[in-house]
Every structure is written in structure tokens, then in C-alpha cells.
Short mmCIF file of C-alpha atoms (C1' of nucleotides) in Angstrom, two decimals:
data_model
loop_
_atom_site.label_atom_id
_atom_site.label_comp_id
_atom_site.label_asym_id
_atom_site.label_seq_id
_atom_site.Cartn_x
_atom_site.Cartn_y
_atom_site.Cartn_z
CA UNK A 202 74.88 97.87 43.87
CA UNK A 203 77.69 96.41 45.88
CA UNK A 204 79.81 99.52 45.66
CA UNK A 205 76.76 101.46 46.44
CA UNK A 206 76.26 99.33 49.58
CA UNK A 207 79.92 99.73 50.50
CA UNK A 208 79.71 103.44 50.29
CA UNK A 209 77.68 103.56 53.40
CA UNK A 210 80.43 102.05 55.51
CA UNK A 211 82.35 105.23 56.03
CA UNK A 212 81.31 106.25 59.40
CA UNK A 213 83.16 106.20 62.57
CA UNK A 214 81.54 105.70 66.07
CA UNK A 215 82.77 106.95 69.33
CA UNK A 216 81.48 106.44 72.75
CA UNK A 217 81.48 109.37 75.16
CA UNK A 218 80.96 108.82 78.85
CA UNK A 219 79.65 111.17 81.42
CA UNK A 220 81.09 109.87 84.64
CA UNK A 221 79.22 111.18 87.68
CA UNK A 222 80.60 111.18 91.19
CA UNK A 223 79.42 112.63 94.42
CA UNK A 224 81.84 114.00 97.11
CA UNK A 225 79.31 114.48 99.90
CA UNK A 226 78.53 117.96 98.79
CA UNK A 227 78.31 118.36 95.08
CA UNK A 228 77.53 116.28 92.04
CA UNK A 229 80.68 116.05 89.97
CA UNK A 230 81.71 114.89 86.54
CA UNK A 231 85.07 113.64 85.30
CA UNK A 232 86.61 115.52 82.39
CA UNK A 233 89.93 115.13 80.58
CA UNK A 234 92.11 117.75 78.88
CA UNK A 235 92.56 116.85 75.32
CA UNK A 236 96.04 116.09 74.22
CA UNK A 237 95.45 116.02 70.48
CA UNK A 238 93.74 117.95 67.67
CA UNK A 239 91.08 118.88 67.19
CA UNK A 240 90.14 120.95 70.28
CA UNK A 241 93.71 120.39 71.72
CA UNK A 242 93.99 121.47 75.37
CA UNK A 243 90.16 121.81 75.72
CA UNK A 244 88.26 119.95 78.35
CA UNK A 245 86.26 116.93 76.97
CA UNK A 246 84.23 113.97 78.07
CA UNK A 247 86.30 110.69 78.21
CA UNK A 248 85.62 108.86 75.00
CA UNK A 249 87.09 106.51 72.40
CA UNK A 250 86.38 105.14 68.89
CA UNK A 251 84.50 101.94 68.85
CA UNK A 252 86.63 99.10 67.46
CA UNK A 253 85.61 96.98 64.44
CA UNK A 254 84.86 93.83 66.46
CA UNK A 255 83.63 95.48 69.50
CA UNK A 256 80.02 95.56 70.77
CA UNK A 257 78.80 99.01 71.62
CA UNK A 258 78.16 98.27 75.23
CA UNK A 259 81.63 96.76 75.65
CA UNK A 260 83.23 99.91 74.25
CA UNK A 261 81.37 101.99 76.91
CA UNK A 262 82.67 99.63 79.60
CA UNK A 263 86.15 99.67 78.21
CA UNK A 264 86.42 103.35 78.40
CA UNK A 265 85.32 103.37 81.85
CA UNK A 266 87.68 100.73 83.00
CA UNK A 267 90.71 102.09 81.18
CA UNK A 268 90.22 105.33 82.91
CA UNK A 269 89.13 104.46 86.28
CA UNK A 270 89.96 100.81 86.79
CA UNK A 271 86.39 100.17 87.67
CA UNK A 272 84.36 97.30 86.32
CA UNK A 273 80.64 96.67 86.63
CA UNK A 274 79.46 100.03 87.57
CA UNK A 275 76.17 101.58 86.71
CA UNK A 276 76.25 102.49 82.99
CA UNK A 277 73.42 103.69 80.86
CA UNK A 278 73.05 104.61 77.28
CA UNK A 279 71.46 108.02 76.86
CA UNK A 280 71.42 109.29 73.32
CA UNK A 281 73.33 109.29 70.04
CA UNK A 282 74.62 112.55 68.51
CA UNK A 283 74.91 112.53 64.77
CA UNK A 284 74.97 115.86 63.23
CA UNK A 285 76.87 115.68 60.07
CA UNK A 286 79.00 118.59 61.23
CA UNK A 287 79.74 117.63 64.71
CA UNK A 288 83.33 116.38 64.12
CA UNK A 289 85.65 118.42 62.03
CA UNK A 290 87.72 115.48 60.79
CA UNK A 291 85.01 113.23 59.31
CA UNK A 292 81.59 111.76 59.89
CA UNK A 293 81.74 110.59 63.51
CA UNK A 294 78.61 109.68 65.47
CA UNK A 295 78.88 109.42 69.16
CA UNK A 296 76.84 107.41 71.54
CA UNK A 297 76.56 109.05 74.94
CA UNK A 298 76.57 107.02 78.15
CA UNK A 299 76.59 108.12 81.75
CA UNK A 300 77.88 106.17 84.65
CA UNK A 301 77.59 106.51 88.35
CA UNK A 302 80.57 105.66 90.56
CA UNK A 303 81.55 105.85 94.17
CA UNK A 304 84.01 108.61 94.09
CA UNK A 305 85.99 107.04 96.93
CA UNK A 306 86.58 103.88 95.01
CA UNK A 307 87.97 105.87 92.23
CA UNK A 308 91.63 106.27 91.38
CA UNK A 309 92.84 107.65 87.98
CA UNK A 310 94.87 105.20 86.08
CA UNK A 311 98.51 106.40 85.64
CA UNK A 312 98.19 106.55 81.80
CA UNK A 313 95.62 109.24 82.18
CA UNK A 314 97.22 111.37 84.67
CA UNK A 315 99.25 112.98 81.84
CA UNK A 316 95.89 113.80 80.22
CA UNK A 317 94.66 115.44 83.39
CA UNK A 318 91.52 113.74 84.24
CA UNK A 319 89.82 115.95 86.85
CA UNK A 320 86.57 116.15 88.67
CA UNK A 321 84.48 119.28 88.09
CA UNK A 322 81.37 120.46 89.85
CA UNK A 323 78.56 119.94 87.44
CA UNK A 324 77.31 123.39 88.14
CA UNK A 325 80.63 124.84 87.18
CA UNK A 326 81.14 122.86 83.99
CA UNK A 327 77.92 124.06 82.72
CA UNK A 328 79.33 127.61 82.60
CA UNK A 329 82.58 126.63 80.76
CA UNK A 330 83.05 125.60 77.14
CA UNK A 331 83.78 121.95 76.21
CA UNK A 332 85.15 120.29 73.09
CA UNK A 333 82.87 119.24 70.19
CA UNK A 334 79.23 119.07 71.27
CA UNK A 335 80.10 117.77 74.63
CA UNK A 336 78.17 120.40 76.38
CA UNK A 337 75.03 119.11 74.72
CA UNK A 338 75.87 115.59 75.67
CA UNK A 339 76.56 116.57 79.24
CA UNK A 340 73.23 118.31 79.47
CA UNK A 341 71.37 115.37 78.04
CA UNK A 342 72.99 113.10 80.55
CA UNK A 343 72.12 115.35 83.47
CA UNK A 344 68.64 115.56 82.41
CA UNK A 345 68.39 111.79 82.07
CA UNK A 346 69.95 111.37 85.50
CA UNK A 347 67.41 113.75 87.09
CA UNK A 348 64.54 111.81 85.76
CA UNK A 349 66.02 108.43 86.54
CA UNK A 350 67.06 109.17 90.12
CA UNK A 351 63.60 110.07 90.99
CA UNK A 352 62.08 106.72 90.07
CA UNK A 353 64.92 104.22 90.28
CA UNK A 354 67.16 103.65 93.30
CA UNK A 355 70.39 104.51 91.33
CA UNK A 356 71.42 107.23 93.67
CA UNK A 357 72.98 104.73 95.88
CA UNK A 358 75.56 103.98 93.23
CA UNK A 359 77.12 107.37 93.92
CA UNK A 360 77.36 106.79 97.62
CA UNK A 361 79.75 104.50 99.73
CA UNK A 362 78.21 101.30 100.98
CA UNK A 363 77.62 102.86 104.30
CA UNK A 364 76.02 106.26 104.36
CA UNK A 365 73.95 108.53 106.48
CA UNK A 366 70.46 109.81 105.66
CA UNK A 367 71.86 113.34 105.55
CA UNK A 368 74.34 112.29 102.85
CA UNK A 369 71.54 110.66 100.93
CA UNK A 370 69.42 113.81 101.12
CA UNK A 371 72.40 115.94 100.14
CA UNK A 372 72.86 113.73 97.13
CA UNK A 373 69.39 114.06 95.97
CA UNK A 374 69.43 117.86 96.51
CA UNK A 375 72.60 118.21 94.34
CA UNK A 376 71.29 116.05 91.65
CA UNK A 377 67.81 117.62 91.51
CA UNK A 378 68.96 121.17 92.37
CA UNK A 379 66.16 121.45 94.88
CA UNK A 380 66.05 121.71 98.58
CA UNK A 381 64.19 118.85 100.40
CA UNK A 382 62.48 118.87 103.68
CA UNK A 383 64.57 116.82 106.15
CA UNK A 384 61.71 115.22 108.01
CA UNK A 385 59.60 114.42 105.06
CA UNK A 386 62.68 113.01 103.15
CA UNK A 387 63.52 110.72 106.05
CA UNK A 388 60.00 109.64 106.50
CA UNK A 389 59.61 108.73 102.84
CA UNK A 390 62.85 106.90 102.44
CA UNK A 391 62.46 105.00 105.69
CA UNK A 392 58.87 104.09 104.95
CA UNK A 393 60.07 102.26 101.81
CA UNK A 394 62.03 99.87 103.94
CA UNK A 395 64.75 99.51 101.46
CA UNK A 396 67.63 100.54 103.75
CA UNK A 397 69.46 98.31 106.21
CA UNK A 398 70.02 100.00 109.57
CA UNK A 399 73.63 98.95 110.19
CA UNK A 400 73.49 99.70 113.91
CA UNK A 401 76.69 101.74 113.43
CA UNK A 402 77.36 105.40 113.73
CA UNK A 403 79.65 107.92 112.07
CA UNK A 404 82.86 108.45 113.84
CA UNK A 405 85.12 111.54 114.09
CA UNK A 406 82.47 114.17 113.48
CA UNK A 407 82.25 117.21 115.72
CA UNK A 408 78.53 116.78 116.57
CA UNK A 409 76.11 114.05 117.20
CA UNK A 410 77.07 111.12 114.94
CA UNK A 411 74.47 109.93 112.54
CA UNK A 412 73.38 106.42 112.03
CA UNK A 413 74.80 104.47 109.03
CA UNK A 414 72.57 102.75 106.48
CA UNK A 415 73.13 100.62 103.39
CA UNK A 416 70.86 100.02 100.42
CA UNK A 417 69.05 96.62 100.55
CA UNK A 418 68.85 95.73 96.85
CA UNK A 419 67.41 92.27 97.26
CA UNK A 420 64.71 93.61 99.48
CA UNK A 421 64.16 96.44 96.93
CA UNK A 422 63.67 93.91 94.14
CA UNK A 423 61.13 91.98 96.25
CA UNK A 424 59.21 95.09 97.07
CA UNK A 425 59.05 96.22 93.44
CA UNK A 426 57.64 92.77 92.59
CA UNK A 427 54.88 93.66 95.15
CA UNK A 428 54.12 96.98 93.60
CA UNK A 429 56.36 99.37 95.39
CA UNK A 430 56.48 102.69 93.78
CA UNK A 431 59.87 104.17 94.19
CA UNK A 432 59.41 107.95 93.77
CA UNK A 433 61.47 110.72 95.12
CA UNK A 434 59.60 113.67 93.57
CA UNK A 435 60.78 117.04 94.76
CA UNK A 436 57.57 118.92 94.38
CA UNK A 437 56.40 116.49 97.09
CA UNK A 438 58.97 117.58 99.56
CA UNK A 439 60.02 121.15 99.17
CA UNK A 440 61.76 122.76 101.98
CA UNK B 1247 98.64 107.17 62.83
CA UNK B 1248 96.61 108.54 59.98
CA UNK B 1249 95.83 105.12 58.60
CA UNK B 1250 95.05 104.05 62.11
CA UNK B 1251 92.57 106.93 62.38
CA UNK B 1252 90.99 106.14 59.06
CA UNK B 1253 90.61 102.40 60.06
CA UNK B 1254 87.78 103.55 62.29
CA UNK B 1255 85.72 104.90 59.51
CA UNK B 1256 84.25 101.57 58.38
CA UNK B 1257 80.93 101.60 60.16
CA UNK B 1258 77.50 101.95 58.47
CA UNK B 1259 74.61 103.60 60.38
CA UNK B 1260 70.92 102.93 59.89
CA UNK B 1261 67.93 104.39 61.33
CA UNK B 1262 64.93 102.17 62.11
CA UNK B 1263 61.65 103.65 62.92
CA UNK B 1264 58.89 102.21 65.00
CA UNK B 1265 55.83 103.97 63.68
CA UNK B 1266 52.90 103.70 66.05
CA UNK B 1267 49.27 104.30 65.10
CA UNK B 1268 45.99 103.81 66.94
CA UNK B 1269 42.80 102.71 65.19
CA UNK B 1270 40.35 103.43 67.98
CA UNK B 1271 40.87 99.97 69.43
CA UNK B 1272 44.39 98.78 69.35
CA UNK B 1273 47.90 100.17 69.30
CA UNK B 1274 49.43 99.29 65.97
CA UNK B 1275 52.83 99.40 64.39
CA UNK B 1276 53.82 99.82 60.71
CA UNK B 1277 56.04 96.94 59.33
CA UNK B 1278 57.42 96.25 55.87
CA UNK B 1279 58.12 92.97 54.18
CA UNK B 1280 61.71 92.93 53.23
CA UNK B 1281 62.42 92.65 49.52
CA UNK B 1282 66.20 92.08 49.72
CA UNK B 1283 68.70 89.95 51.51
CA UNK B 1284 69.35 89.49 54.27
CA UNK B 1285 66.08 88.43 55.88
CA UNK B 1286 64.35 88.44 52.50
CA UNK B 1287 60.58 88.26 52.88
CA UNK B 1288 60.64 88.71 56.67
CA UNK B 1289 58.77 91.57 58.40
CA UNK B 1290 60.91 94.40 59.42
CA UNK B 1291 60.83 97.85 60.84
CA UNK B 1292 61.14 100.62 58.18
CA UNK B 1293 64.72 101.95 58.05
CA UNK B 1294 67.46 103.18 55.87
CA UNK B 1295 71.09 103.90 55.80
CA UNK B 1296 72.19 107.28 56.96
CA UNK B 1297 73.79 109.17 54.05
CA UNK B 1298 77.28 110.73 54.30
CA UNK B 1299 76.11 114.31 54.56
CA UNK B 1300 72.91 113.71 56.44
CA UNK B 1301 72.12 114.62 60.00
CA UNK B 1302 70.91 111.70 62.11
CA UNK B 1303 67.68 113.46 62.88
CA UNK B 1304 67.13 114.27 59.25
CA UNK B 1305 67.55 110.66 58.38
CA UNK B 1306 64.88 109.70 60.70
CA UNK B 1307 62.50 112.23 59.36
CA UNK B 1308 63.27 111.19 55.80
CA UNK B 1309 62.31 107.61 56.30
CA UNK B 1310 59.05 108.59 57.82
CA UNK B 1311 58.27 111.05 55.05
CA UNK B 1312 59.26 108.70 52.21
CA UNK B 1313 57.07 106.04 53.64
CA UNK B 1314 54.04 107.89 54.88
CA UNK B 1315 54.23 111.27 53.32
CA UNK B 1316 53.91 112.92 56.75
CA UNK B 1317 56.15 115.63 57.95
CA UNK B 1318 56.56 117.08 61.37
CA UNK B 1319 55.16 114.35 63.46
CA UNK B 1320 56.21 113.25 66.82
CA UNK B 1321 59.56 111.58 66.52
CA UNK B 1322 61.76 110.51 69.46
CA UNK B 1323 65.18 108.82 69.52
CA UNK B 1324 65.16 105.81 71.85
CA UNK B 1325 68.34 103.86 71.76
CA UNK B 1326 71.23 102.76 69.55
CA UNK B 1327 71.81 99.02 68.96
CA UNK B 1328 75.41 98.19 68.26
CA UNK B 1329 76.23 94.59 68.84
CA UNK B 1330 79.10 93.64 66.51
CA UNK B 1331 77.10 90.63 65.22
CA UNK B 1332 73.87 92.29 64.62
CA UNK B 1333 74.10 92.66 60.92
CA UNK B 1334 75.33 89.74 58.81
CA UNK B 1335 76.80 91.87 56.10
CA UNK B 1336 79.06 94.22 58.05
CA UNK B 1337 79.36 96.44 61.00
CA UNK B 1338 76.06 98.35 61.01
CA UNK B 1339 74.74 100.18 63.99
CA UNK B 1340 71.20 101.24 64.09
CA UNK B 1341 69.56 104.16 65.84
CA UNK B 1342 66.06 103.37 66.90
CA UNK B 1343 63.28 106.08 66.67
CA UNK B 1344 59.72 105.87 67.28
CA UNK B 1345 57.01 108.12 65.87
CA UNK B 1346 53.34 108.76 66.60
CA UNK B 1347 51.01 109.35 63.80
CA UNK B 1348 47.40 109.82 63.37
CA UNK B 1349 46.45 106.72 61.50
CA UNK B 1350 43.77 108.53 59.59
CA UNK B 1351 46.22 110.97 57.96
CA UNK B 1352 48.24 108.20 56.88
CA UNK B 1353 48.45 106.84 53.35
CA UNK B 1354 51.18 104.54 52.24
CA UNK B 1355 53.19 106.01 49.43
CA UNK B 1356 52.90 104.07 46.13
CA UNK B 1357 56.62 103.18 45.98
CA UNK B 1358 56.10 101.31 49.14
CA UNK B 1359 52.98 99.33 48.41
CA UNK B 1360 55.10 96.85 46.46
CA UNK B 1361 57.10 96.40 49.71
CA UNK B 1362 53.92 95.60 51.54
CA UNK B 1363 53.73 98.10 54.40
CA UNK B 1364 51.11 96.89 56.78
CA UNK B 1365 49.73 97.84 60.21
CA UNK B 1366 50.12 95.11 62.81
CA UNK B 1367 48.59 95.05 66.23
CA UNK B 1368 51.54 95.48 68.68
CA UNK B 1369 50.27 92.61 70.76
CA UNK B 1370 50.39 90.30 67.70
CA UNK B 1371 53.79 91.45 66.46
CA UNK B 1372 55.32 90.54 69.88
CA UNK B 1373 54.54 86.96 69.06
CA UNK B 1374 55.99 86.82 65.62
CA UNK B 1375 59.67 86.84 64.54
CA UNK B 1376 61.12 89.96 62.89
CA UNK B 1377 64.32 90.65 60.90
CA UNK B 1378 67.65 91.42 62.55
CA UNK B 1379 67.20 92.48 66.14
CA UNK B 1380 64.08 94.40 65.29
CA UNK B 1381 62.09 92.62 68.03
CA UNK B 1382 64.44 94.05 70.62
CA UNK B 1383 64.14 97.48 68.99
CA UNK B 1384 60.39 97.30 69.09
CA UNK B 1385 60.33 96.33 72.63
CA UNK B 1386 62.63 99.06 73.64
CA UNK B 1387 60.31 101.56 71.81
CA UNK B 1388 57.14 100.15 73.37
CA UNK B 1389 58.73 100.49 76.82
CA UNK B 1390 59.75 104.00 76.19
CA UNK B 1391 56.28 104.91 74.90
CA UNK B 1392 54.68 103.44 78.01
CA UNK B 1393 56.90 105.53 80.25
CA UNK B 1394 56.51 108.68 78.29
CA UNK B 1395 52.72 108.51 77.70
CA UNK B 1396 52.22 108.65 81.38
CA UNK B 1397 54.05 111.86 81.99
CA UNK B 1398 53.88 113.76 78.66
CA UNK B 1399 50.78 114.59 76.62
CA UNK B 1400 52.02 112.65 73.48
CA UNK B 1401 49.11 110.33 73.39
CA UNK B 1402 47.16 113.00 71.62
CA UNK B 1403 49.58 112.65 68.66
CA UNK B 1404 47.93 109.27 68.01
CA UNK B 1405 44.33 110.58 67.82
CA UNK B 1406 42.44 112.71 65.36
CA UNK B 1407 42.14 116.38 66.20
CA UNK B 1408 38.71 115.79 67.58
CA UNK B 1409 38.24 112.82 69.85
CA UNK B 1410 36.04 111.58 72.67
CA UNK B 1411 37.12 110.88 76.15
CA UNK B 1412 36.26 107.23 75.57
CA UNK B 1413 38.72 107.17 72.68
CA UNK B 1414 41.42 108.75 74.82
CA UNK B 1415 40.74 106.21 77.50
CA UNK B 1416 40.97 103.36 74.99
CA UNK B 1417 44.21 104.76 73.78
CA UNK B 1418 45.83 104.78 77.24
CA UNK B 1419 44.46 101.27 77.94
CA UNK B 1420 45.99 99.88 74.77
CA UNK B 1421 49.26 101.56 75.31
CA UNK B 1422 49.61 100.73 78.99
CA UNK B 1423 47.97 97.36 78.74
CA UNK B 1424 45.79 98.13 81.74
CA UNK B 1425 42.21 98.74 82.37
CA UNK B 1426 41.35 102.20 83.72
CA UNK B 1427 38.31 103.27 85.73
CA UNK B 1428 36.08 105.37 83.48
CA UNK B 1429 34.95 107.89 86.16
CA UNK B 1430 38.44 108.42 87.64
CA UNK B 1431 39.98 108.75 84.17
CA UNK B 1432 37.53 111.36 83.14
CA UNK B 1433 37.85 113.19 86.42
CA UNK B 1434 41.62 113.32 86.16
CA UNK B 1435 41.89 114.38 82.61
CA UNK B 1436 39.22 117.08 82.85
CA UNK B 1437 40.64 118.36 86.09
CA UNK B 1438 43.84 119.11 84.22
CA UNK B 1439 41.98 121.59 82.04
CA UNK B 1440 44.02 120.82 78.94
CA UNK B 1441 41.16 119.84 76.69
CA UNK B 1442 38.95 122.10 74.68
CA UNK B 1443 35.31 121.23 74.85
CA UNK B 1444 34.35 121.62 71.14
CA UNK B 1445 30.64 121.73 71.87
CA UNK B 1446 30.21 119.17 69.24
CA UNK B 1447 29.15 115.49 69.25
CA UNK B 1448 29.89 112.32 67.55
CA UNK B 1449 27.59 111.51 64.58
CA UNK B 1450 26.51 108.37 63.02
CA UNK B 1451 26.87 106.13 66.01
CA UNK B 1452 24.07 103.87 67.17
CA UNK B 1453 24.01 105.10 70.75
CA UNK B 1454 24.26 108.32 72.68
CA UNK B 1455 26.84 110.34 70.95
CA UNK B 1456 29.93 111.37 72.89
CA UNK B 1457 31.18 114.97 73.20
CA UNK B 1458 34.24 115.89 71.16
CA UNK B 1459 37.32 117.41 72.61
CA UNK B 1460 40.64 118.54 71.35
CA UNK B 1461 44.01 119.08 73.13
CA UNK B 1462 44.87 122.50 74.00
CA UNK B 1463 48.67 122.56 73.63
CA UNK B 1464 49.09 126.32 74.33
CA UNK B 1465 47.20 125.96 77.52
CA UNK B 1466 49.17 122.89 78.41
CA UNK B 1467 52.41 124.74 78.09
CA UNK B 1468 51.15 127.53 80.27
CA UNK B 1469 49.99 125.18 82.93
CA UNK B 1470 53.28 123.26 82.93
CA UNK B 1471 55.04 126.60 83.59
CA UNK B 1472 52.69 126.98 86.62
CA UNK B 1473 53.78 123.60 87.90
CA UNK B 1474 51.12 121.21 86.46
CA UNK B 1475 52.04 117.68 86.94
CA UNK B 1476 50.87 115.66 83.97
CA UNK B 1477 50.64 112.07 85.23
CA UNK B 1478 48.35 109.29 84.05
CA UNK B 1479 49.55 106.55 86.31
CA UNK B 1480 47.63 103.39 86.06
CA UNK B 1481 48.19 102.17 89.56
CA UNK B 1482 46.22 105.24 90.47
CA UNK B 1483 43.13 104.27 88.44
CA UNK B 1484 42.79 100.61 88.27
CA UNK B 1485 39.45 99.38 87.10
"C1'" DA C 173 7.02 101.93 72.24
"C1'" DT C 174 10.57 99.15 73.66
"C1'" DA C 175 15.06 97.37 73.81
"C1'" DC C 176 19.66 98.38 73.23
"C1'" DT C 177 24.14 100.68 73.60
"C1'" DT C 178 27.27 103.84 75.23
"C1'" DA C 179 27.85 108.48 77.53
"C1'" DG C 180 28.11 110.78 81.57
"C1'" DT C 181 27.81 111.81 86.61
"C1'" DG C 182 28.96 112.11 92.43
"C1'" DT C 183 30.25 110.81 96.98
"C1'" DA C 184 32.58 108.82 100.93
"C1'" DC C 185 36.71 107.02 102.68
"C1'" DA C 186 41.55 105.98 102.95
"C1'" DC C 187 45.87 107.48 102.16
"C1'" DT C 188 49.76 110.30 101.16
"C1'" DG C 189 51.84 114.70 100.83
"C1'" DT C 190 53.06 118.68 103.29
"C1'" DA C 191 54.11 121.93 106.73
"C1'" DC C 192 56.25 122.78 110.78
"C1'" DG C 193 59.24 122.88 116.09
"C1'" DC C 194 61.70 120.89 119.50
"C1'" DA C 195 64.37 117.53 122.19
"C1'" DT C 196 68.60 114.53 121.78
"C1'" DT C 197 73.34 113.28 121.49
"C1'" DC C 198 77.66 114.12 120.66
"C1'" DT C 199 82.12 117.42 120.44
"C1'" DT C 200 84.49 121.50 121.64
"C1'" DT C 201 86.12 125.07 124.47
"C1'" DA C 202 85.97 128.20 128.27
"C1'" DT D 1138 82.95 120.26 134.47
"C1'" DA D 1139 79.66 123.35 132.58
"C1'" DA D 1140 78.00 125.55 128.88
"C1'" DA D 1141 77.71 126.34 123.98
"C1'" DG D 1142 77.52 124.66 119.41
"C1'" DA D 1143 76.23 121.45 115.76
"C1'" DA D 1144 73.83 118.24 113.57
"C1'" DT D 1145 70.57 114.19 114.42
"C1'" DG D 1146 66.23 112.44 114.80
"C1'" DC D 1147 61.36 112.37 115.96
"C1'" DG D 1148 55.67 113.32 115.54
"C1'" DT D 1149 51.38 115.49 114.56
"C1'" DA D 1150 47.64 117.89 112.24
"C1'" DC D 1151 45.67 119.34 108.02
"C1'" DA D 1152 44.80 119.47 103.18
"C1'" DG D 1153 44.46 117.28 99.06
"C1'" DT D 1154 44.43 113.38 96.06
"C1'" DG D 1155 43.67 108.67 94.88
"C1'" DT D 1156 40.37 105.10 94.76
"C1'" DA D 1157 36.26 102.46 94.84
"C1'" DC D 1158 31.88 101.97 93.22
"C1'" DA D 1159 26.31 102.11 90.51
"C1'" DC D 1160 23.03 104.41 88.33
"C1'" DT D 1161 20.67 107.79 85.10
"C1'" DA D 1162 20.79 110.07 80.50
"C1'" DA D 1163 20.78 110.29 75.54
"C1'" DG D 1164 20.70 108.73 71.55
"C1'" DT D 1165 19.71 104.62 67.72
"C1'" DA D 1166 17.46 100.53 65.88
"C1'" DT D 1167 13.65 97.43 65.58
#
DNA sequence: ATACTTAGTGTACACTGTACGCATTCTTTA
DNA sequence: TAAAGAATGCGTACAGTGTACACTAAGTAT
């Protein structure tokens, strides 16, 4: 009975993290070139084994921090992948997370430069093979992000504190893979009253500078209490 | 290095399954009285250890079938719970699934009668303590169901093949915990054209019998291709 | 026959989504 | 310094959907 019970304790758990960034044009994901077997030299999601005494959530945060130096960023669990055959070296389940970071804050930690951590356009990565079942994991995270970004104000996590409405629109378009109508997008976002008009403008651009805004999370929370329905649905705003 | 690697393989994985049913009045969940330590005699979600050679998805299906005899029912992974302290007897992570079954098809397998599998009203269970972190798991599954039932036609999984519009409305009300306006609900559902009018009526009721409908999944899929937006949002239909 | 119970229907109004074009403000360069 | 270029930023009209709301119809039970 006891030995029977113990026989179950032979799994390993990893956390794999789909780190999304946005460079003003495209949605990007951070991949690492594997330096060990299996899948040596293939591109893979950053991930690690969970340690014996470590909470799952802590493990996800640790990976992100070790790699990027960033703490307290947006991090969400998506799905656990547990096919018996998914890891050639044993029974390893992986819990997939995705995180949203401001790509400008980001700086790869020296320890990882050797492992070649690189940003890829999401649209490109979908065409190239990845280690393990990481392609499936990536797709699951993209799908989750698409759903979530429409109904939760998480898109702002990918932008600098100060941003223009054009940048925000570009972000939504690259996540949702859909063109949006400029005027309707502005109208909708501004009508929610969740942005602070910073009374500042872009500088150094070769055209009329755009106004800068920031996301007012306190106000957002108050409005949600009052029944605000955050919803950026692209069928509603096709260009 | 190898020993180091092996040291990670000391986790156990369980699957816990929140089995939802609907009796025409209330949303219910199937719980079992535990017959072993820890948490002996407490109510708990049905669950099991995942076996060495078993896919995660198969394990979830196996639990459901062993308990209810039902195969190929709606089953969805929700979240993995992995606090280091969550299981007093070792490092056990659990992957939470929920499933939707037609309560009339259901018959508890004899092996489980001894373990007292019983349906509870969801609203009651939320007030009583459960084993482990099963309360958290239950809440996560309820929340997921609420979100999902609004945008996917999964509510029908909880109903018999033939149902009345009043039953369907009652189902939504008990899941969403919100009253809906009868006329608007009917108008919305019928306007989607995803129900088949069976040209039959209820029998044996002490009042005007209601018409029976069934869900037309093929038609639904066709309409989705054409851009149908399934959305039963309660702010839109408050009573 | 009457009372009772639930099923089933329609309309008016407000609001939101959607489509769409032009003037404005800044930089660059001729 | 004038003109061209580039992106910003604004408004309106129409269609469609959401929402509120009360009574009649069709059965059963007494």
C-alpha cells in the first residue's frame, strides 16, 4: 500500500513560459536556443523544472526573473501538457504560462546570452519547428491571449507607460490579426474613460506628433465595479 | 548531473474532476466522501493519481468513466494547482477538469456507492468545507463554466436531448446566478436558429405543455463559420 | 365550469456598432 | 519660405441590437 502510494511519485514538472513582447509593430515571443539534449540547438520556450519545495506559481515567476530580471509582470497560467510521450527522457508534465512584458524594460541577463535568447515575430515562429510540444504550447497561449485581450485591459502590459492611440491600435491589430477602423477604435477606447491624457506629445517624429496617454488602472477598477464592460471585439470594428 | 536530473522526478500528479449536473432546478456537483486519510470522511472532488504510462487527458476521462460509466462527455481542463503545501503526504500537483453531464444518464457505479458519491447543489457546497484545496478548485471551475457558457453552446450538455426553453433558461439562470427576462431570452435563442423544433410537447405536466427542442450542433457549426456570435450575456437580458 | 399554472407572444425606444471623408499639425525638402 | 508629405484627430448618419414591459393561450385539476 505504501510502496504503491510511493510509486506515483515519479513525475517531473516543468514550467514553460511564453513571454510576449510588442515592439510597436509586431507581437513577439522570446525563445531560447537549447544547449543540451534532447533537442540540442533547437529553439524552445524558456522553462525549468519545478523544485521540490517550490510553489508552482513561484517557479513560473522565477523563470521569468532569471531570464529577464523582471519581477511582478503579468503572468497567467494557461494549460498543462501531459502526454505520456511528450518528453523523451521520462515522465515530464509541463505547465504553460504566458507573460506580458514591456519590451523596452527588458534586458537579457548575461547568463542567458550564451543560450541565445532572441525575440521572434509570433507570425514567423508559427512557421518554424520548436523543441518538444512547444509549438502546441505556444498556440494555446496565443489563443488564450487573443481571448483575454478582448475583455481584460491586459494589452497595456505590453506597452510603455506612455503610449499613443495609434500604438495601442497597432498592438490590438497584431494580437488579434485583424485590421481595426481607426475612428471607431479611438471612439471606443476614449469612451471608456480609462486612459489618462498626459497632455504631452510624441517627439522626434517626422509628422504631426500624437498625444500620449497612460492607462488609469484605479479608474478602471472603479468603473468595473460600476458595471463597465471592457470589450474590444474586432467584428465590431472591422476596417 | 544525472542524479541531479533524477531528483526532479519525485512529484505525483492527480486529476480532480468537477462533475456538473443540472436537475431542472439547480446546478449540482458530484462529491465523494473520502474513505482514506488524509481528510478521512470529508467531502472531496472525485480524483485519482495519474499513472506512469497514462496521458493526462486519458486520466481525466478514466476518472469520469470509472465513477459514472459515462464516456465521451464534455470535459475541459481548467487549471493546475501546485502549492508545495497542498498535500500533507508529499508533493502532489493536481490538474483540475470539469465535465458536464446529463444528470438523467447518470448512474453511480456500484464500486462507488460505498464511497457515497452524492450530488450537491453548488450554492450549498460553497458554504461547506471540502478536503485539500478542493474548494479553490471548485470555485475555479465554476468561474470557468460561467465564462464559457456565455460564449459557447456547452449548456446543452447538461440537458436531456429534448428540452423546453424554460428549462434552458432555468439552466442559464442557475449557472450565471442571474435572472433573465423570458421574452428576451427566447427571442435571442430562437433568433440564433440553432435549435430544432421537435414538434412535440411535454407530457404529464399540470399546465400548458411546453414545446420541445433539441440543439442542432451541425447547424451551429455552419453558422459559426458564417460568423455567428454565440453570446448569452446576462447584462443584456436582466429581468 | 372555474380556477390554476405555466407557455408563449410583440412593440417601442434607447443605445451601440458601423461605415465613411476631411481638416489639422507637424516635418522635410525644394 | 512655400509646398509637399505623413500621420493625427475629429463627427455624423444609419442600421441593428439590446432592453423594458403585460397580456393572452393552452393545458390540468377540482
